[in-house]
CSV table of N, CA, C and O in Angstrom, one decimal:
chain,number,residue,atom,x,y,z
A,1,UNK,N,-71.4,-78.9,17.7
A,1,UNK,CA,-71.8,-77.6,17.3
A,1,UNK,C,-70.7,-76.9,16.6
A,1,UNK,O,-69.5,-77.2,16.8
A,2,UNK,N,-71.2,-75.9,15.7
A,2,UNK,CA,-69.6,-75.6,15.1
A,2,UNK,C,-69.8,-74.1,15.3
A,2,UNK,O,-70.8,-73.4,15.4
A,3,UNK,N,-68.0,-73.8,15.4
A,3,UNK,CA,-67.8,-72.5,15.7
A,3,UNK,C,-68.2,-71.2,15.1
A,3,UNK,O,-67.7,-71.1,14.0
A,4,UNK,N,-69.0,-70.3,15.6
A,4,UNK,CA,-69.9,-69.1,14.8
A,4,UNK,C,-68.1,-68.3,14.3
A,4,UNK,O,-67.0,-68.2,14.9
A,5,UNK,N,-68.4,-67.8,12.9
A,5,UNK,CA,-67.1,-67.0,12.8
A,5,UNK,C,-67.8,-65.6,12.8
A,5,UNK,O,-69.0,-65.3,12.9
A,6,UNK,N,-66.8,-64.9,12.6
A,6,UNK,CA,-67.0,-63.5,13.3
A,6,UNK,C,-67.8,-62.7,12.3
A,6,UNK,O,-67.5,-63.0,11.1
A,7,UNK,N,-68.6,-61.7,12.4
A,7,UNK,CA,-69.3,-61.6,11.0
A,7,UNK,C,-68.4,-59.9,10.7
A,7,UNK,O,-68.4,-58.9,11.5
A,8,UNK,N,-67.8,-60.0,9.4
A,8,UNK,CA,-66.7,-58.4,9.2
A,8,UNK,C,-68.0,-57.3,8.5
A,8,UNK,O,-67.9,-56.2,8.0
A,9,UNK,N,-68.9,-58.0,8.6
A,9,UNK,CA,-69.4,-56.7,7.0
A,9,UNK,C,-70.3,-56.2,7.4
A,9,UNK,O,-71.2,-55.6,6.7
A,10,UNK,N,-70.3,-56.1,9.4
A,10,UNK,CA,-70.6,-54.8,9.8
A,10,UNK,C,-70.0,-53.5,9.6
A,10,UNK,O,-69.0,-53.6,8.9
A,11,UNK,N,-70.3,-52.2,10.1
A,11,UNK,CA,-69.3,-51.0,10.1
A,11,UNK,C,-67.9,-51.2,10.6
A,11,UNK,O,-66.9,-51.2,10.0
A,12,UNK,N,-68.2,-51.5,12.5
A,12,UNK,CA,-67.1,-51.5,12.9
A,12,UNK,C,-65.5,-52.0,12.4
A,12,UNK,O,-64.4,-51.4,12.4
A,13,UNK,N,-66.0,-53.5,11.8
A,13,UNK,CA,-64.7,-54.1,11.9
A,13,UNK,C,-64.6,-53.2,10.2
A,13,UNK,O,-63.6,-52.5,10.3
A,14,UNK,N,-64.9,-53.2,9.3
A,14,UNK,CA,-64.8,-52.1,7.7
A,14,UNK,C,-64.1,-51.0,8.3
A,14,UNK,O,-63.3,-50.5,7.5
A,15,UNK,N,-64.1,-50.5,9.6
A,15,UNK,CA,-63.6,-49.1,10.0
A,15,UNK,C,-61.8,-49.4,10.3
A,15,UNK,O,-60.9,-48.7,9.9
A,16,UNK,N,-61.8,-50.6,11.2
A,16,UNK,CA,-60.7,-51.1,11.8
A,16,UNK,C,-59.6,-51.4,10.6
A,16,UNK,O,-58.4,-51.0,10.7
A,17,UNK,N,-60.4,-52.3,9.2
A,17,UNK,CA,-59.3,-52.7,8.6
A,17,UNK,C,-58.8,-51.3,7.9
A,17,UNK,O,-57.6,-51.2,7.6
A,18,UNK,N,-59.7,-50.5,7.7
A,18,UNK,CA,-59.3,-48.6,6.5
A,18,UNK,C,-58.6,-48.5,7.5
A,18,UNK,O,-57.5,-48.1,7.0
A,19,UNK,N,-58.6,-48.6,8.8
A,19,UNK,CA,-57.4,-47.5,9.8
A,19,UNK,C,-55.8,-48.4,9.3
A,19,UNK,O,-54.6,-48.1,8.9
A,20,UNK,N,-56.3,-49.2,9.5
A,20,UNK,CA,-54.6,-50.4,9.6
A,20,UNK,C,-54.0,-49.9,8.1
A,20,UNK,O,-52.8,-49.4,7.9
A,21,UNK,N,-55.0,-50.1,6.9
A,21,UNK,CA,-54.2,-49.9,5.8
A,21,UNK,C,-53.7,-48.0,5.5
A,21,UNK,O,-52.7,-47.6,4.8
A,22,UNK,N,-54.8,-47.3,6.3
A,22,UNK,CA,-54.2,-45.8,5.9
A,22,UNK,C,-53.0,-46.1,6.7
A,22,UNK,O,-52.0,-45.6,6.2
A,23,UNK,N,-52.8,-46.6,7.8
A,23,UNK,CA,-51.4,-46.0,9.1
A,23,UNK,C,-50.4,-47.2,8.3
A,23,UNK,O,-49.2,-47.2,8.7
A,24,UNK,N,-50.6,-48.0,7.2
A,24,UNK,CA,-49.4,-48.6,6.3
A,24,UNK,C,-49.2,-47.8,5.4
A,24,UNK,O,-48.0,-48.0,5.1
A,25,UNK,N,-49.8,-46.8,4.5
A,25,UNK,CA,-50.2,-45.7,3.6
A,25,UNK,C,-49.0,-44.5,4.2
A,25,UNK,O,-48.2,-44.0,3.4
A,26,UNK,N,-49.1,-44.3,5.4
A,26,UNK,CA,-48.7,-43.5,5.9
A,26,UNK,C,-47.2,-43.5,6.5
A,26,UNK,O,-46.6,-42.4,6.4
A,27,UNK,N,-46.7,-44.5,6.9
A,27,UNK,CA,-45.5,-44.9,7.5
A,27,UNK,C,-45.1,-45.2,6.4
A,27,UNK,O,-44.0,-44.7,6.3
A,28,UNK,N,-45.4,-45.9,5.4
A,28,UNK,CA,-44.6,-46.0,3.8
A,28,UNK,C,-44.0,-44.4,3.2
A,28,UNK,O,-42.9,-44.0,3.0
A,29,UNK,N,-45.5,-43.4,3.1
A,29,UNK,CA,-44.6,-42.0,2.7
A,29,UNK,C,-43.7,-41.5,3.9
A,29,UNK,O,-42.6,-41.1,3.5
A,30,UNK,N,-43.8,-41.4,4.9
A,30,UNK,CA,-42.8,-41.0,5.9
A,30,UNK,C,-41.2,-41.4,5.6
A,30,UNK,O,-40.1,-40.9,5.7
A,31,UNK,N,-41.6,-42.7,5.3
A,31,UNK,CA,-40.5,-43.4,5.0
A,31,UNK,C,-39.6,-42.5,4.1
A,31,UNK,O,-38.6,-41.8,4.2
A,32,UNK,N,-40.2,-43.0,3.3
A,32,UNK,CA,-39.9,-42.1,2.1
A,32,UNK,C,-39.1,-40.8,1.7
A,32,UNK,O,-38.1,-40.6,1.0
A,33,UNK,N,-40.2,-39.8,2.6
A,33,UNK,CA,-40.1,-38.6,2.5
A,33,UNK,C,-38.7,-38.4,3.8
A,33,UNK,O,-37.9,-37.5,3.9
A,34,UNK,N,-38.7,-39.3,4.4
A,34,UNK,CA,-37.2,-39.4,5.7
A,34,UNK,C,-35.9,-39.4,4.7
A,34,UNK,O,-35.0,-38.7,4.6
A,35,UNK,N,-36.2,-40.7,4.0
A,35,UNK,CA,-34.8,-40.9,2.7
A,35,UNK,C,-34.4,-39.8,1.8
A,35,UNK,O,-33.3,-39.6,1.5
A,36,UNK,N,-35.4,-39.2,1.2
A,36,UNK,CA,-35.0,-38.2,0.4
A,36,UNK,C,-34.8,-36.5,1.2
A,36,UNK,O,-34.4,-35.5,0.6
A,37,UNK,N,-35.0,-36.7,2.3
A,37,UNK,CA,-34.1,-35.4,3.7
A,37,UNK,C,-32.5,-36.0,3.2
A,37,UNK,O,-31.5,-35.5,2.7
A,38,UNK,N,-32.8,-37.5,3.6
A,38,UNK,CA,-31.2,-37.8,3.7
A,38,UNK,C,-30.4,-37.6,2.6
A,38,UNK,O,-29.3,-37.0,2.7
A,39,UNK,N,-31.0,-37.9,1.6
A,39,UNK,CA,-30.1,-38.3,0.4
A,39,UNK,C,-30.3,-36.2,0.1
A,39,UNK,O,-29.3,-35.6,-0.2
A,40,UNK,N,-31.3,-35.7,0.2
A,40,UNK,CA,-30.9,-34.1,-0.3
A,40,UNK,C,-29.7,-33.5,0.8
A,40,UNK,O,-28.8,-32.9,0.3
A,41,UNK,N,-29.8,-33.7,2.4
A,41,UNK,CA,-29.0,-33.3,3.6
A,41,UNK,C,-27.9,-33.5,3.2
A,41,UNK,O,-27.3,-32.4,3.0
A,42,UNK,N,-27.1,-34.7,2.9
A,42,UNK,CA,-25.7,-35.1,2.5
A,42,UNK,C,-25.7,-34.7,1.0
A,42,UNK,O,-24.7,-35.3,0.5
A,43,UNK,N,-26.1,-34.1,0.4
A,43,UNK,CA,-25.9,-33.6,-1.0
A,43,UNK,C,-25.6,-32.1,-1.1
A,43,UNK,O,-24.9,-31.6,-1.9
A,44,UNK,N,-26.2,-31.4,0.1
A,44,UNK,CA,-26.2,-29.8,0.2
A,44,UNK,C,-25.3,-29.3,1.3
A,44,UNK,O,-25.2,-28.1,1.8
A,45,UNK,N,-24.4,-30.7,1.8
A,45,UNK,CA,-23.1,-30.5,2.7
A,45,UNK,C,-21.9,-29.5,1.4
A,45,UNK,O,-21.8,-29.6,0.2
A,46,UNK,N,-21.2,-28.4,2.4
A,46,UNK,CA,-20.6,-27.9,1.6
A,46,UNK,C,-19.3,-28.8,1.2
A,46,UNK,O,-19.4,-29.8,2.0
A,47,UNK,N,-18.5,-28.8,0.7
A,47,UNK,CA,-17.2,-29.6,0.0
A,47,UNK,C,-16.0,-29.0,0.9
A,47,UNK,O,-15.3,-28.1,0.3
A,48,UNK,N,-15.8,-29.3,1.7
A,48,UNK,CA,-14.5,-28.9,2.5
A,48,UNK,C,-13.1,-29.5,1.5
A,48,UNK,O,-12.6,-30.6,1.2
A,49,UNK,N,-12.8,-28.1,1.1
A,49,UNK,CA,-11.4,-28.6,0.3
A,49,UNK,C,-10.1,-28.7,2.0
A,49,UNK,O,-10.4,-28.4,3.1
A,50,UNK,N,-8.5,-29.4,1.1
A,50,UNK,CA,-8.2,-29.2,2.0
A,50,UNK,C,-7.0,-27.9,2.0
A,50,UNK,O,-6.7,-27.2,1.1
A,51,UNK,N,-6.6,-27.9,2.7
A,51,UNK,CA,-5.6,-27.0,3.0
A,51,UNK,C,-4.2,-27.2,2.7
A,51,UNK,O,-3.3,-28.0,3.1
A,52,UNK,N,-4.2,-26.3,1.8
A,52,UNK,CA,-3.0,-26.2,0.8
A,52,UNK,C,-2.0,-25.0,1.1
A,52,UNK,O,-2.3,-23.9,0.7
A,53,UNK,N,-0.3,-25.3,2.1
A,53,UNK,CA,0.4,-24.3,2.0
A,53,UNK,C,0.5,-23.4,1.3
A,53,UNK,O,0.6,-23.9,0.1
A,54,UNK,N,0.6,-22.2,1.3
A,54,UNK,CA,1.4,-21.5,0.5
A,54,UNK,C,2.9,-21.4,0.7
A,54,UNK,O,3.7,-21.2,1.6
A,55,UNK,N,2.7,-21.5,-1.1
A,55,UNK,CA,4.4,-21.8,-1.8
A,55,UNK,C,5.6,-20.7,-1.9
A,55,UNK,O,6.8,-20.8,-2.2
A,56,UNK,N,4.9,-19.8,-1.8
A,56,UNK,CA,5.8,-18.5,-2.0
A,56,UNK,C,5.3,-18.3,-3.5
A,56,UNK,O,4.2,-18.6,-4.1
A,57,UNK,N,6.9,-17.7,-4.0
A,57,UNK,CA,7.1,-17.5,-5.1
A,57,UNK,C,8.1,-19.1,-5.7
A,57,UNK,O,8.6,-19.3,-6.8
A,58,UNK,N,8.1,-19.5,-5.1
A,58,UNK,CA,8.8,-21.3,-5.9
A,58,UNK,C,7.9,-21.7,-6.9
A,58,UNK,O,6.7,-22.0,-6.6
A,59,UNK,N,8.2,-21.6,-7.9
A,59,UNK,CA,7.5,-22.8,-8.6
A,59,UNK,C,7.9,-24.0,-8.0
A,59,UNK,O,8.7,-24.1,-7.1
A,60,UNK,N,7.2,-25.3,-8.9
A,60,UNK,CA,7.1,-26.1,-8.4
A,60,UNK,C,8.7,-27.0,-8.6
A,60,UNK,O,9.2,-27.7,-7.8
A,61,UNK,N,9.2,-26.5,-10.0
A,61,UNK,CA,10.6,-26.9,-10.8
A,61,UNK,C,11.5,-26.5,-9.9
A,61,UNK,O,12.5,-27.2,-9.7
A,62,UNK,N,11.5,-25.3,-9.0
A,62,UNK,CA,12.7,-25.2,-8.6
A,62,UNK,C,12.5,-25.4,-6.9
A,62,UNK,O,13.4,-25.2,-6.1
A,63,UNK,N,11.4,-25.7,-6.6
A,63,UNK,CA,11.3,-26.6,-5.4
A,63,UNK,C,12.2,-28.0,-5.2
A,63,UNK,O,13.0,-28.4,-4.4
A,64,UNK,N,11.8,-28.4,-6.7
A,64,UNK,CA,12.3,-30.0,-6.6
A,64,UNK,C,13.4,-30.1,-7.4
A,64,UNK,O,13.8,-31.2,-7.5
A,65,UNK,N,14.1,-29.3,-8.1
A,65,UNK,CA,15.4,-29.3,-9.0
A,65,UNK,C,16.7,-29.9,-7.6
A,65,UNK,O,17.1,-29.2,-6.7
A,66,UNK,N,17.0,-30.8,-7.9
A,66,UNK,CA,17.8,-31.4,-6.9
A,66,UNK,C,19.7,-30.5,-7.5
A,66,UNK,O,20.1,-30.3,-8.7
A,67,UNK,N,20.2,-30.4,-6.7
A,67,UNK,CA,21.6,-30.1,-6.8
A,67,UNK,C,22.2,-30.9,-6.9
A,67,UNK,O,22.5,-31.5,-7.9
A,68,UNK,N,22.6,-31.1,-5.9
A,68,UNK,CA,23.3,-33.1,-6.1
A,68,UNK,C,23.1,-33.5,-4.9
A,68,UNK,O,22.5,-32.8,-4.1
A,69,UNK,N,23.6,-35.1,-4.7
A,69,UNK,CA,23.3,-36.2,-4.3
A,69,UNK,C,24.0,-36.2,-2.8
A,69,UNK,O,25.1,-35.7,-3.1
A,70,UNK,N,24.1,-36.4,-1.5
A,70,UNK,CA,25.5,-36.8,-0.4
A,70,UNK,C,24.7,-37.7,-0.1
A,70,UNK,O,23.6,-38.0,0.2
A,71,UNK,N,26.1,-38.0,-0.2
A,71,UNK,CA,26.6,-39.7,0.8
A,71,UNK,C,27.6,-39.4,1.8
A,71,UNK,O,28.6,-38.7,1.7
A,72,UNK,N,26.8,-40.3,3.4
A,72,UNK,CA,27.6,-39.8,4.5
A,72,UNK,C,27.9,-41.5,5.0
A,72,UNK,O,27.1,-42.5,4.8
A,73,UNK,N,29.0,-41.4,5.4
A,73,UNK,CA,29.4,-43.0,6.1
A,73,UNK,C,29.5,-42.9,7.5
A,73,UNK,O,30.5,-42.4,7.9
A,74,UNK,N,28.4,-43.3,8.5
A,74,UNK,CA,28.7,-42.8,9.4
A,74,UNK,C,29.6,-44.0,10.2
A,74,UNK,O,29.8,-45.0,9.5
A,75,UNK,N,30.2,-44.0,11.5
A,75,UNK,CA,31.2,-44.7,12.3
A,75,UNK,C,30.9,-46.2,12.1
A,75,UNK,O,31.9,-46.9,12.0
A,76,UNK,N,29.6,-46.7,12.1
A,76,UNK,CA,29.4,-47.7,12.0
A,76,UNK,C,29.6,-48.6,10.4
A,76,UNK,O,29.4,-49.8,10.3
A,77,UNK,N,29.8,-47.7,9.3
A,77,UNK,CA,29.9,-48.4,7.8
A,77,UNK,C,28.7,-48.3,7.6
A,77,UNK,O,28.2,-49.4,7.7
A,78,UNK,N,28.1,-47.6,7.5
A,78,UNK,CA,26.3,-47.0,7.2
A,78,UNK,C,26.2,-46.4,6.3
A,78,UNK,O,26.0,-45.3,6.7
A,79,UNK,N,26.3,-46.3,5.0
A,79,UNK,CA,26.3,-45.4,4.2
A,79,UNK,C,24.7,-44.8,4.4
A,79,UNK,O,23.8,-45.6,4.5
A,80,UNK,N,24.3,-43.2,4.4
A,80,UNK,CA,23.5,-42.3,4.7
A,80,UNK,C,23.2,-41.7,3.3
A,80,UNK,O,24.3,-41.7,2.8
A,81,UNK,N,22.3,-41.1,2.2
A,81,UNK,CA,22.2,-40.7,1.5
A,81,UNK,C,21.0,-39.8,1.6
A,81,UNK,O,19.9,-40.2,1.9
A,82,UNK,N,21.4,-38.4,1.0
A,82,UNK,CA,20.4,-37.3,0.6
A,82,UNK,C,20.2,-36.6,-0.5
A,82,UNK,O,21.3,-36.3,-1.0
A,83,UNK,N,19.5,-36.2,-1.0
A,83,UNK,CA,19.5,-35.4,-2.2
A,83,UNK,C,19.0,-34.3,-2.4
A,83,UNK,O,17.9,-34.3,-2.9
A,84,UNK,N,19.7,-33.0,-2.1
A,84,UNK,CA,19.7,-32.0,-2.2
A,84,UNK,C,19.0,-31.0,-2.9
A,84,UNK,O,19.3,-31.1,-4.0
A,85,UNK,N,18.2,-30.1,-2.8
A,85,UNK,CA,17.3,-29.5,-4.0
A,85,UNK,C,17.7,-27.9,-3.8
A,85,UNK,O,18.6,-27.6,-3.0
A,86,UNK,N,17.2,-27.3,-4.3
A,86,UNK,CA,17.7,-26.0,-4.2
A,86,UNK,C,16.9,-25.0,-3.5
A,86,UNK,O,17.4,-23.9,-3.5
A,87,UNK,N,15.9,-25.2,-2.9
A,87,UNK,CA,15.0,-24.8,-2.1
A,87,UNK,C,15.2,-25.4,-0.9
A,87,UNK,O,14.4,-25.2,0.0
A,88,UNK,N,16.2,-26.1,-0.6
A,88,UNK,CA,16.7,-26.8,0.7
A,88,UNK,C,17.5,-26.0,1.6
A,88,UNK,O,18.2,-25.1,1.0
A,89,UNK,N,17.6,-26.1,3.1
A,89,UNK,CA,18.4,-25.3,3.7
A,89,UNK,C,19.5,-26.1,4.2
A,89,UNK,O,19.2,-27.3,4.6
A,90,UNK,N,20.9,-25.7,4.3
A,90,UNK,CA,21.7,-27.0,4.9
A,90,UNK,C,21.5,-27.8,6.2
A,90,UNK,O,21.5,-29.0,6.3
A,91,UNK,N,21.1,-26.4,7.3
A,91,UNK,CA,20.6,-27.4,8.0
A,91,UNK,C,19.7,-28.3,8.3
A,91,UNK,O,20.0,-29.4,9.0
A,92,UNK,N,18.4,-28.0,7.6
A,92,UNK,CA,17.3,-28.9,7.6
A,92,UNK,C,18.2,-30.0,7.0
A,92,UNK,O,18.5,-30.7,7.9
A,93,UNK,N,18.6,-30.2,6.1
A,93,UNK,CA,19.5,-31.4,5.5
A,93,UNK,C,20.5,-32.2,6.2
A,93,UNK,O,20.7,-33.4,5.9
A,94,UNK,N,21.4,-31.4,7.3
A,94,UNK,CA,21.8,-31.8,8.1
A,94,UNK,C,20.9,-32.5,9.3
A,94,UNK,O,21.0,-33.7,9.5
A,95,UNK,N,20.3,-31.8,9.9
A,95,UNK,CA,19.3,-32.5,11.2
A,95,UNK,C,19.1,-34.0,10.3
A,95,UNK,O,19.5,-35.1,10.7
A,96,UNK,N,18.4,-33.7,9.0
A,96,UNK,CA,17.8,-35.0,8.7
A,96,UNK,C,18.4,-36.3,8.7
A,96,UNK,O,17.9,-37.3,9.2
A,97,UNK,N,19.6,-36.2,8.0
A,97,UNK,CA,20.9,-37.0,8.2
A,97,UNK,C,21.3,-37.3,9.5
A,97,UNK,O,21.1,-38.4,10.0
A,98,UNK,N,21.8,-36.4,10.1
A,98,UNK,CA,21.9,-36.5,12.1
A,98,UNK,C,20.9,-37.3,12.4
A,98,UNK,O,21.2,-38.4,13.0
A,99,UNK,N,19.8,-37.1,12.1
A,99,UNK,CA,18.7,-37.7,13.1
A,99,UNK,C,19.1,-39.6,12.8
A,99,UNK,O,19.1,-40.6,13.6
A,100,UNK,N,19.3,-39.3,11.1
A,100,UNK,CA,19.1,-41.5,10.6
A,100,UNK,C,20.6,-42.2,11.5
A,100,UNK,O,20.7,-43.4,11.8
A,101,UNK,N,21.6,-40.9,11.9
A,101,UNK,CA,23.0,-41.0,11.9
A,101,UNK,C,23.2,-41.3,13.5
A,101,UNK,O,23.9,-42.0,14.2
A,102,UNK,N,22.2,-40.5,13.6
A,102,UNK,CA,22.5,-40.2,15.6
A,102,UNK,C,24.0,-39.3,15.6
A,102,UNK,O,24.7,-39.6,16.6
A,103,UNK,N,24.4,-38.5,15.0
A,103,UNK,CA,25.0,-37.4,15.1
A,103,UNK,C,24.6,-36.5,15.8
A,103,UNK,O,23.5,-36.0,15.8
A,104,UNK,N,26.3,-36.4,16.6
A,104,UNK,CA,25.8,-35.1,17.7
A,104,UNK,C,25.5,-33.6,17.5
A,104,UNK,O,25.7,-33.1,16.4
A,105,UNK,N,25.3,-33.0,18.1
A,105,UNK,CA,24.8,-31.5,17.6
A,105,UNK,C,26.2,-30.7,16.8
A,105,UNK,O,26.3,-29.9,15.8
A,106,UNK,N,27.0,-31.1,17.5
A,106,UNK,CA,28.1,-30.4,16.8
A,106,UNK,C,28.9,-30.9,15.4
A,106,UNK,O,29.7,-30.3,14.7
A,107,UNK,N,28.5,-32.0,15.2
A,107,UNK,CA,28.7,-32.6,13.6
A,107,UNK,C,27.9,-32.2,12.4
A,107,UNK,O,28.1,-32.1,11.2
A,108,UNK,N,26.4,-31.8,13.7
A,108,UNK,CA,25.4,-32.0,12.4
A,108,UNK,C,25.8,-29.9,12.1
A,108,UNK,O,25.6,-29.5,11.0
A,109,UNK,N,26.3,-29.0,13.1
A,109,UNK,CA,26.6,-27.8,12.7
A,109,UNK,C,27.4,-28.2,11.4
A,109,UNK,O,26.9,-27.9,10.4
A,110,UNK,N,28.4,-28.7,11.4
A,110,UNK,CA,29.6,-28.9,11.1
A,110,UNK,C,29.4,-29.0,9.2
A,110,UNK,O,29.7,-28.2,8.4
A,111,UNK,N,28.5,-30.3,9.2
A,111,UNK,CA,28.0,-30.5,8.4
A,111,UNK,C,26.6,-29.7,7.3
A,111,UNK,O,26.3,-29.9,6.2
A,112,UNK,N,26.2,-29.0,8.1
A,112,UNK,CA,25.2,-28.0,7.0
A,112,UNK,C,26.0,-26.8,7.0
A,112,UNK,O,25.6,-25.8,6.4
A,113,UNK,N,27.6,-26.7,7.6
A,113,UNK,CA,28.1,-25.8,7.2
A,113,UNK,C,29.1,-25.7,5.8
A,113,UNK,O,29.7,-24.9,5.1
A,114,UNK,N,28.9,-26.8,6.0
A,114,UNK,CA,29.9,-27.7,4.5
A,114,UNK,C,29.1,-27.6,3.2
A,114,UNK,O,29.6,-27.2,2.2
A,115,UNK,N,27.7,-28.1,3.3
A,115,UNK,CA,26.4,-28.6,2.3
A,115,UNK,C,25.8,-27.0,1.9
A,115,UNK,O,25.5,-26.8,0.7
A,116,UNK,N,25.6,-26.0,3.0
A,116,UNK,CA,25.8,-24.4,2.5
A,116,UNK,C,27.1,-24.1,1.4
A,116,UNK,O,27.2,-24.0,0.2
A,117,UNK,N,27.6,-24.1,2.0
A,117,UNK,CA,29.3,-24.6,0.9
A,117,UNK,C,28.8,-24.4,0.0
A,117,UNK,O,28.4,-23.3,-0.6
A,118,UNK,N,28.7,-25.8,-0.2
A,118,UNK,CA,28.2,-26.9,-1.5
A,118,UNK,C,27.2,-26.3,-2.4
A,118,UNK,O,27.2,-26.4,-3.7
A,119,UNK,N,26.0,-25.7,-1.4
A,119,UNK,CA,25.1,-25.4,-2.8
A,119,UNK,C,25.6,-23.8,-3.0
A,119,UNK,O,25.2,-23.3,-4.0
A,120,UNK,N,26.4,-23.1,-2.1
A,120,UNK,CA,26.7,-21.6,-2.9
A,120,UNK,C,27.5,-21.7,-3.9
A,120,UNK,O,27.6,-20.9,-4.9
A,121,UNK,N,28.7,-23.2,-3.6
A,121,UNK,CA,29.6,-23.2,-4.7
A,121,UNK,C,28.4,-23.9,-6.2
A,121,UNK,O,28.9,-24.5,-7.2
A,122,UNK,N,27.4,-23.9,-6.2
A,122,UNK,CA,26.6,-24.7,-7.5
A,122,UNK,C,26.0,-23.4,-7.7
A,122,UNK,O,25.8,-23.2,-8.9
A,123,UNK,N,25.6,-22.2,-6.9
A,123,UNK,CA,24.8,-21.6,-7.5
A,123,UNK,C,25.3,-20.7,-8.1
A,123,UNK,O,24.7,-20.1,-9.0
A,124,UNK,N,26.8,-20.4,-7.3
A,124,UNK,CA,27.4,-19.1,-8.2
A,124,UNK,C,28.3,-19.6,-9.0
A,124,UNK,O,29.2,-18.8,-9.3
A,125,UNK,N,28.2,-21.1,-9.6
A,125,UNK,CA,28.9,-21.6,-10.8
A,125,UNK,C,27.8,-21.9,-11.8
A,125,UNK,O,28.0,-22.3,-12.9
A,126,UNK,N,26.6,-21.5,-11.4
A,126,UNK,CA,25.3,-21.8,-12.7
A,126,UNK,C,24.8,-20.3,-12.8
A,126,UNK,O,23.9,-20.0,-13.6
């Protein structure tokens, strides 16, 4: 005896396959309509710049116009070197040195009291 196959071209099962293809119809635009949230969402993010010190009145030339060069030898034959700009403070210049140096607090006074010196004797000779 051979197997009866199912007969489709009644209503019901014509009803069953329109549901399957609308709910594929449907999940395709969702789809869709989800991606282009995304791609507009991440497009109407505002632009966070970043945060930029203010410089004073420095331009940028005399931020970086270096005065001159020191070289420190410290105990061990280490030569140390920094390069001075005119927007520099001695001490800041000193710590920085101390710190590569391991100089103690009273050297590193010692020392941006000297490099102060140095840049008043450049500025009131320019």
């Amino acid at each position: 005896m051979a197997a009866k196959k199912l007969d489709k071209s009644h209503g019901f099962m014509v009803q069953i396959v329109k549901n399957q293809i609308d709910r594929n119809e449907y999940e395709k635009q969702m789809k869709e309509k989800n991606n282009r949230k995304q791609t507009k969402s991440s497009s109407k993010k505002p632009v966070q710049s970043l945060y930029k010190a203010p410089s004073g009145s420095r331009t940028k030339e005399q931020v970086m116009d270096p005065i001159f060069k020191l070289e420190f030898e410290d105990s061990k034959g280490t030569i140390h070197e920094a390069v001075v700009h005119k927007s520099d403070e001695g001490i800041t210049v000193a710590k920085r040195i101390g710190s590569k140096a391991d100089l103690p607090q009273s050297l590193i006074e010692a020392l941006a009291r000297r490099i102060d010196a140095e840049m008043n004797n450049y500025t009131s000779a320019s």
